[in-house]
Amino acid sequence: MNDYPHPMSPAVTASMKGNRRTDTKPEVRLRSALHRLGYRFRKDYPVKVSEKRACRPDIAFTKRKLAIFIDGCFWHLCPDHGRIPANNKEYWEPKLTRNKRRDDDDTRSLSGIGWKVVRIWEHIPLPEALSIVRREHAGV
C-alpha cells in the first residue's frame, strides 16, 4: 500500500491542502483576544523536551511556563467530534492515533520539565477559552 491515500475528490484535496499547522482560525481568535486584554506570549514557541525533540505549544507564556494548545477536533481525535474517516481508514486511523499519542507524550514531557499544559478543543467558544487561559495564567 502507498503511504499516502488517493484523495476521494478534488474538493477533498483542496480541503486538506488548506489545513494549516499554525495560525488556524481558533488559534488566531484566541491569541487576538488575549492580546487585546494585554496578555503577551510567544506563538508556536519551541520548548525542548529532550535532547532530540522540542514541542511547540500554540501559545506559550514562557515566564509562567504555561503551554496552551488549541486542538482541532479532527486532527486530535476530540472525544465529542473526532472520528476516523471511513474512506482510507487504513491511512487515517494510524495517523490520527499517532497524533493523539504525540499529544499525550507532549503533555507528559512538558509537565515533566515544570510546565503547566492546557489543551482547548477548537469547538470551545471563545469566551470559555479565554476564561480557561485567564484562570490558568492567574494560577487559580
PDB file of C-alpha atoms in Angstrom:
ATOM      1  CA  MET A   1       0.000   0.000   0.000  1.00  0.00           C
ATOM      2  CA  ASN A   2       1.159   3.525  -0.780  1.00  0.00           C
ATOM      3  CA  ASP A   3       1.798   5.644   2.334  1.00  0.00           C
ATOM      4  CA  TYR A   4      -0.412   8.460   1.130  1.00  0.00           C
ATOM      5  CA  PRO A   5      -4.026   7.694   0.228  1.00  0.00           C
ATOM      6  CA  HIS A   6      -5.575   8.661  -3.048  1.00  0.00           C
ATOM      7  CA  PRO A   7      -7.965  11.610  -2.434  1.00  0.00           C
ATOM      8  CA  MET A   8     -11.655  10.920  -2.970  1.00  0.00           C
ATOM      9  CA  SER A   9     -12.237  14.138  -4.955  1.00  0.00           C
ATOM     10  CA  PRO A  10     -10.640  17.454  -5.909  1.00  0.00           C
ATOM     11  CA  ALA A  11     -12.688  19.088  -3.141  1.00  0.00           C
ATOM     12  CA  VAL A  12     -11.142  16.778  -0.530  1.00  0.00           C
ATOM     13  CA  THR A  13      -7.687  17.568  -1.917  1.00  0.00           C
ATOM     14  CA  ALA A  14      -8.362  21.318  -1.690  1.00  0.00           C
ATOM     15  CA  SER A  15      -9.698  20.970   1.842  1.00  0.00           C
ATOM     16  CA  MET A  16      -6.684  19.012   3.075  1.00  0.00           C
ATOM     17  CA  LYS A  17      -4.232  21.412   1.403  1.00  0.00           C
ATOM     18  CA  GLY A  18      -5.996  24.260   3.186  1.00  0.00           C
ATOM     19  CA  ASN A  19      -5.225  22.857   6.638  1.00  0.00           C
ATOM     20  CA  ARG A  20      -2.522  24.744   8.488  1.00  0.00           C
ATOM     21  CA  ARG A  21      -0.076  23.622  11.146  1.00  0.00           C
ATOM     22  CA  THR A  22      -0.106  27.063  12.740  1.00  0.00           C
ATOM     23  CA  ASP A  23      -2.342  30.135  12.687  1.00  0.00           C
ATOM     24  CA  THR A  24      -5.611  28.224  12.494  1.00  0.00           C
ATOM     25  CA  LYS A  25      -8.761  30.300  12.942  1.00  0.00           C
ATOM     26  CA  PRO A  26      -9.333  29.165  16.556  1.00  0.00           C
ATOM     27  CA  GLU A  27      -5.692  29.940  17.417  1.00  0.00           C
ATOM     28  CA  VAL A  28      -5.771  33.386  15.826  1.00  0.00           C
ATOM     29  CA  ARG A  29      -9.085  34.291  17.504  1.00  0.00           C
ATOM     30  CA  LEU A  30      -7.811  33.288  20.943  1.00  0.00           C
ATOM     31  CA  ARG A  31      -4.430  34.972  20.502  1.00  0.00           C
ATOM     32  CA  SER A  32      -6.056  38.180  19.264  1.00  0.00           C
ATOM     33  CA  ALA A  33      -8.478  38.260  22.188  1.00  0.00           C
ATOM     34  CA  LEU A  34      -5.663  37.626  24.686  1.00  0.00           C
ATOM     35  CA  HIS A  35      -3.526  40.339  23.107  1.00  0.00           C
ATOM     36  CA  ARG A  36      -6.405  42.851  23.273  1.00  0.00           C
ATOM     37  CA  LEU A  37      -6.646  42.067  27.005  1.00  0.00           C
ATOM     38  CA  GLY A  38      -2.951  42.895  27.451  1.00  0.00           C
ATOM     39  CA  TYR A  39      -1.508  39.377  27.587  1.00  0.00           C
ATOM     40  CA  ARG A  40       1.895  38.903  25.978  1.00  0.00           C
ATOM     41  CA  PHE A  41       3.064  35.474  24.918  1.00  0.00           C
ATOM     42  CA  ARG A  42       5.013  33.555  22.314  1.00  0.00           C
ATOM     43  CA  LYS A  43       3.315  31.675  19.491  1.00  0.00           C
ATOM     44  CA  ASP A  44       4.470  28.311  18.148  1.00  0.00           C
ATOM     45  CA  TYR A  45       7.326  28.504  20.658  1.00  0.00           C
ATOM     46  CA  PRO A  46       9.731  25.518  20.626  1.00  0.00           C
ATOM     47  CA  VAL A  47      10.202  24.025  24.085  1.00  0.00           C
ATOM     48  CA  LYS A  48      12.975  21.459  24.259  1.00  0.00           C
ATOM     49  CA  VAL A  49      11.568  18.370  25.981  1.00  0.00           C
ATOM     50  CA  SER A  50      14.504  16.043  25.297  1.00  0.00           C
ATOM     51  CA  GLU A  51      17.938  16.074  23.677  1.00  0.00           C
ATOM     52  CA  LYS A  52      16.382  15.271  20.305  1.00  0.00           C
ATOM     53  CA  ARG A  53      12.945  16.838  20.421  1.00  0.00           C
ATOM     54  CA  ALA A  54      11.053  20.048  21.010  1.00  0.00           C
ATOM     55  CA  CYS A  55       7.323  20.508  21.124  1.00  0.00           C
ATOM     56  CA  ARG A  56       5.623  23.714  20.044  1.00  0.00           C
ATOM     57  CA  PRO A  57       2.683  24.996  22.087  1.00  0.00           C
ATOM     58  CA  ASP A  58       0.331  27.224  20.122  1.00  0.00           C
ATOM     59  CA  ILE A  59       0.620  29.839  22.885  1.00  0.00           C
ATOM     60  CA  ALA A  60       3.429  29.887  25.449  1.00  0.00           C
ATOM     61  CA  PHE A  61       3.702  32.088  28.499  1.00  0.00           C
ATOM     62  CA  THR A  62       7.395  31.408  29.000  1.00  0.00           C
ATOM     63  CA  LYS A  63       7.941  33.066  32.380  1.00  0.00           C
ATOM     64  CA  ARG A  64       4.964  31.245  33.873  1.00  0.00           C
ATOM     65  CA  LYS A  65       5.798  28.038  31.996  1.00  0.00           C
ATOM     66  CA  LEU A  66       2.227  27.797  30.729  1.00  0.00           C
ATOM     67  CA  ALA A  67       1.680  25.991  27.420  1.00  0.00           C
ATOM     68  CA  ILE A  68      -1.647  26.356  25.616  1.00  0.00           C
ATOM     69  CA  PHE A  69      -2.631  24.046  22.767  1.00  0.00           C
ATOM     70  CA  ILE A  70      -5.729  24.654  20.660  1.00  0.00           C
ATOM     71  CA  ASP A  71      -6.517  21.199  19.315  1.00  0.00           C
ATOM     72  CA  GLY A  72      -8.578  20.613  16.195  1.00  0.00           C
ATOM     73  CA  CYS A  73     -11.383  18.109  16.641  1.00  0.00           C
ATOM     74  CA  PHE A  74     -10.470  16.073  13.554  1.00  0.00           C
ATOM     75  CA  TRP A  75      -6.671  16.037  13.834  1.00  0.00           C
ATOM     76  CA  HIS A  76      -6.544  15.370  17.576  1.00  0.00           C
ATOM     77  CA  LEU A  77      -9.498  12.945  17.907  1.00  0.00           C
ATOM     78  CA  CYS A  78     -11.836  15.058  20.010  1.00  0.00           C
ATOM     79  CA  PRO A  79     -13.977  12.754  22.176  1.00  0.00           C
ATOM     80  CA  ASP A  80     -17.085  14.712  21.138  1.00  0.00           C
ATOM     81  CA  HIS A  81     -16.447  15.330  17.431  1.00  0.00           C
ATOM     82  CA  GLY A  82     -13.372  13.378  16.348  1.00  0.00           C
ATOM     83  CA  ARG A  83     -13.805  10.297  14.230  1.00  0.00           C
ATOM     84  CA  ILE A  84     -11.793   8.104  11.928  1.00  0.00           C
ATOM     85  CA  PRO A  85     -12.941   8.679   8.328  1.00  0.00           C
ATOM     86  CA  ALA A  86     -14.471   5.664   6.625  1.00  0.00           C
ATOM     87  CA  ASN A  87     -12.612   6.432   3.384  1.00  0.00           C
ATOM     88  CA  ASN A  88      -8.928   5.478   3.513  1.00  0.00           C
ATOM     89  CA  LYS A  89      -9.355   4.212   7.075  1.00  0.00           C
ATOM     90  CA  GLU A  90      -6.107   2.206   6.846  1.00  0.00           C
ATOM     91  CA  TYR A  91      -4.272   5.519   6.413  1.00  0.00           C
ATOM     92  CA  TRP A  92      -6.227   7.773   8.774  1.00  0.00           C
ATOM     93  CA  GLU A  93      -6.589   5.508  11.790  1.00  0.00           C
ATOM     94  CA  PRO A  94      -2.841   5.103  12.486  1.00  0.00           C
ATOM     95  CA  LYS A  95      -2.147   8.747  11.580  1.00  0.00           C
ATOM     96  CA  LEU A  96      -4.767  10.201  13.925  1.00  0.00           C
ATOM     97  CA  THR A  97      -3.871   7.711  16.647  1.00  0.00           C
ATOM     98  CA  ARG A  98      -0.212   8.822  16.366  1.00  0.00           C
ATOM     99  CA  ASN A  99      -1.328  12.455  16.693  1.00  0.00           C
ATOM    100  CA  LYS A 100      -3.224  11.632  19.888  1.00  0.00           C
ATOM    101  CA  ARG A 101      -0.264   9.661  21.274  1.00  0.00           C
ATOM    102  CA  ARG A 102       2.090  12.571  20.446  1.00  0.00           C
ATOM    103  CA  ASP A 103      -0.265  14.993  22.240  1.00  0.00           C
ATOM    104  CA  ASP A 104      -0.209  12.786  25.337  1.00  0.00           C
ATOM    105  CA  ASP A 105       3.604  12.473  25.152  1.00  0.00           C
ATOM    106  CA  ASP A 106       3.997  16.252  24.750  1.00  0.00           C
ATOM    107  CA  THR A 107       1.746  16.906  27.742  1.00  0.00           C
ATOM    108  CA  ARG A 108       3.739  14.441  29.894  1.00  0.00           C
ATOM    109  CA  SER A 109       7.087  15.772  28.679  1.00  0.00           C
ATOM    110  CA  LEU A 110       6.212  19.412  29.290  1.00  0.00           C
ATOM    111  CA  SER A 111       4.752  18.598  32.706  1.00  0.00           C
ATOM    112  CA  GLY A 112       7.938  16.688  33.499  1.00  0.00           C
ATOM    113  CA  ILE A 113      10.054  19.810  32.985  1.00  0.00           C
ATOM    114  CA  GLY A 114       7.777  22.017  35.063  1.00  0.00           C
ATOM    115  CA  TRP A 115       5.305  23.396  32.517  1.00  0.00           C
ATOM    116  CA  LYS A 116       1.562  23.611  33.073  1.00  0.00           C
ATOM    117  CA  VAL A 117      -0.218  22.315  29.955  1.00  0.00           C
ATOM    118  CA  VAL A 118      -3.716  23.360  28.914  1.00  0.00           C
ATOM    119  CA  ARG A 119      -5.464  21.822  25.921  1.00  0.00           C
ATOM    120  CA  ILE A 120      -8.500  23.578  24.494  1.00  0.00           C
ATOM    121  CA  TRP A 121     -10.657  21.986  21.798  1.00  0.00           C
ATOM    122  CA  GLU A 122     -11.362  24.121  18.740  1.00  0.00           C
ATOM    123  CA  HIS A 123     -15.116  23.863  19.393  1.00  0.00           C
ATOM    124  CA  ILE A 124     -14.869  25.580  22.787  1.00  0.00           C
ATOM    125  CA  PRO A 125     -16.485  29.038  22.472  1.00  0.00           C
ATOM    126  CA  LEU A 126     -14.025  31.930  22.606  1.00  0.00           C
ATOM    127  CA  PRO A 127     -15.344  33.393  25.907  1.00  0.00           C
ATOM    128  CA  GLU A 128     -14.903  29.999  27.586  1.00  0.00           C
ATOM    129  CA  ALA A 129     -11.424  29.509  26.082  1.00  0.00           C
ATOM    130  CA  LEU A 130     -10.436  32.987  27.311  1.00  0.00           C
ATOM    131  CA  SER A 131     -11.722  32.171  30.768  1.00  0.00           C
ATOM    132  CA  ILE A 132      -9.687  28.951  30.867  1.00  0.00           C
ATOM    133  CA  VAL A 133      -6.468  30.704  29.829  1.00  0.00           C
ATOM    134  CA  ARG A 134      -7.001  33.646  32.198  1.00  0.00           C
ATOM    135  CA  ARG A 135      -7.683  31.303  35.119  1.00  0.00           C
ATOM    136  CA  GLU A 136      -4.567  29.214  34.415  1.00  0.00           C
ATOM    137  CA  HIS A 137      -2.444  32.324  33.792  1.00  0.00           C
ATOM    138  CA  ALA A 138      -3.514  33.685  37.170  1.00  0.00           C
ATOM    139  CA  GLY A 139      -2.603  30.361  38.759  1.00  0.00           C
ATOM    140  CA  VAL A 140      -6.057  29.851  40.260  1.00  0.00           C
TER     141      VAL A 140
END
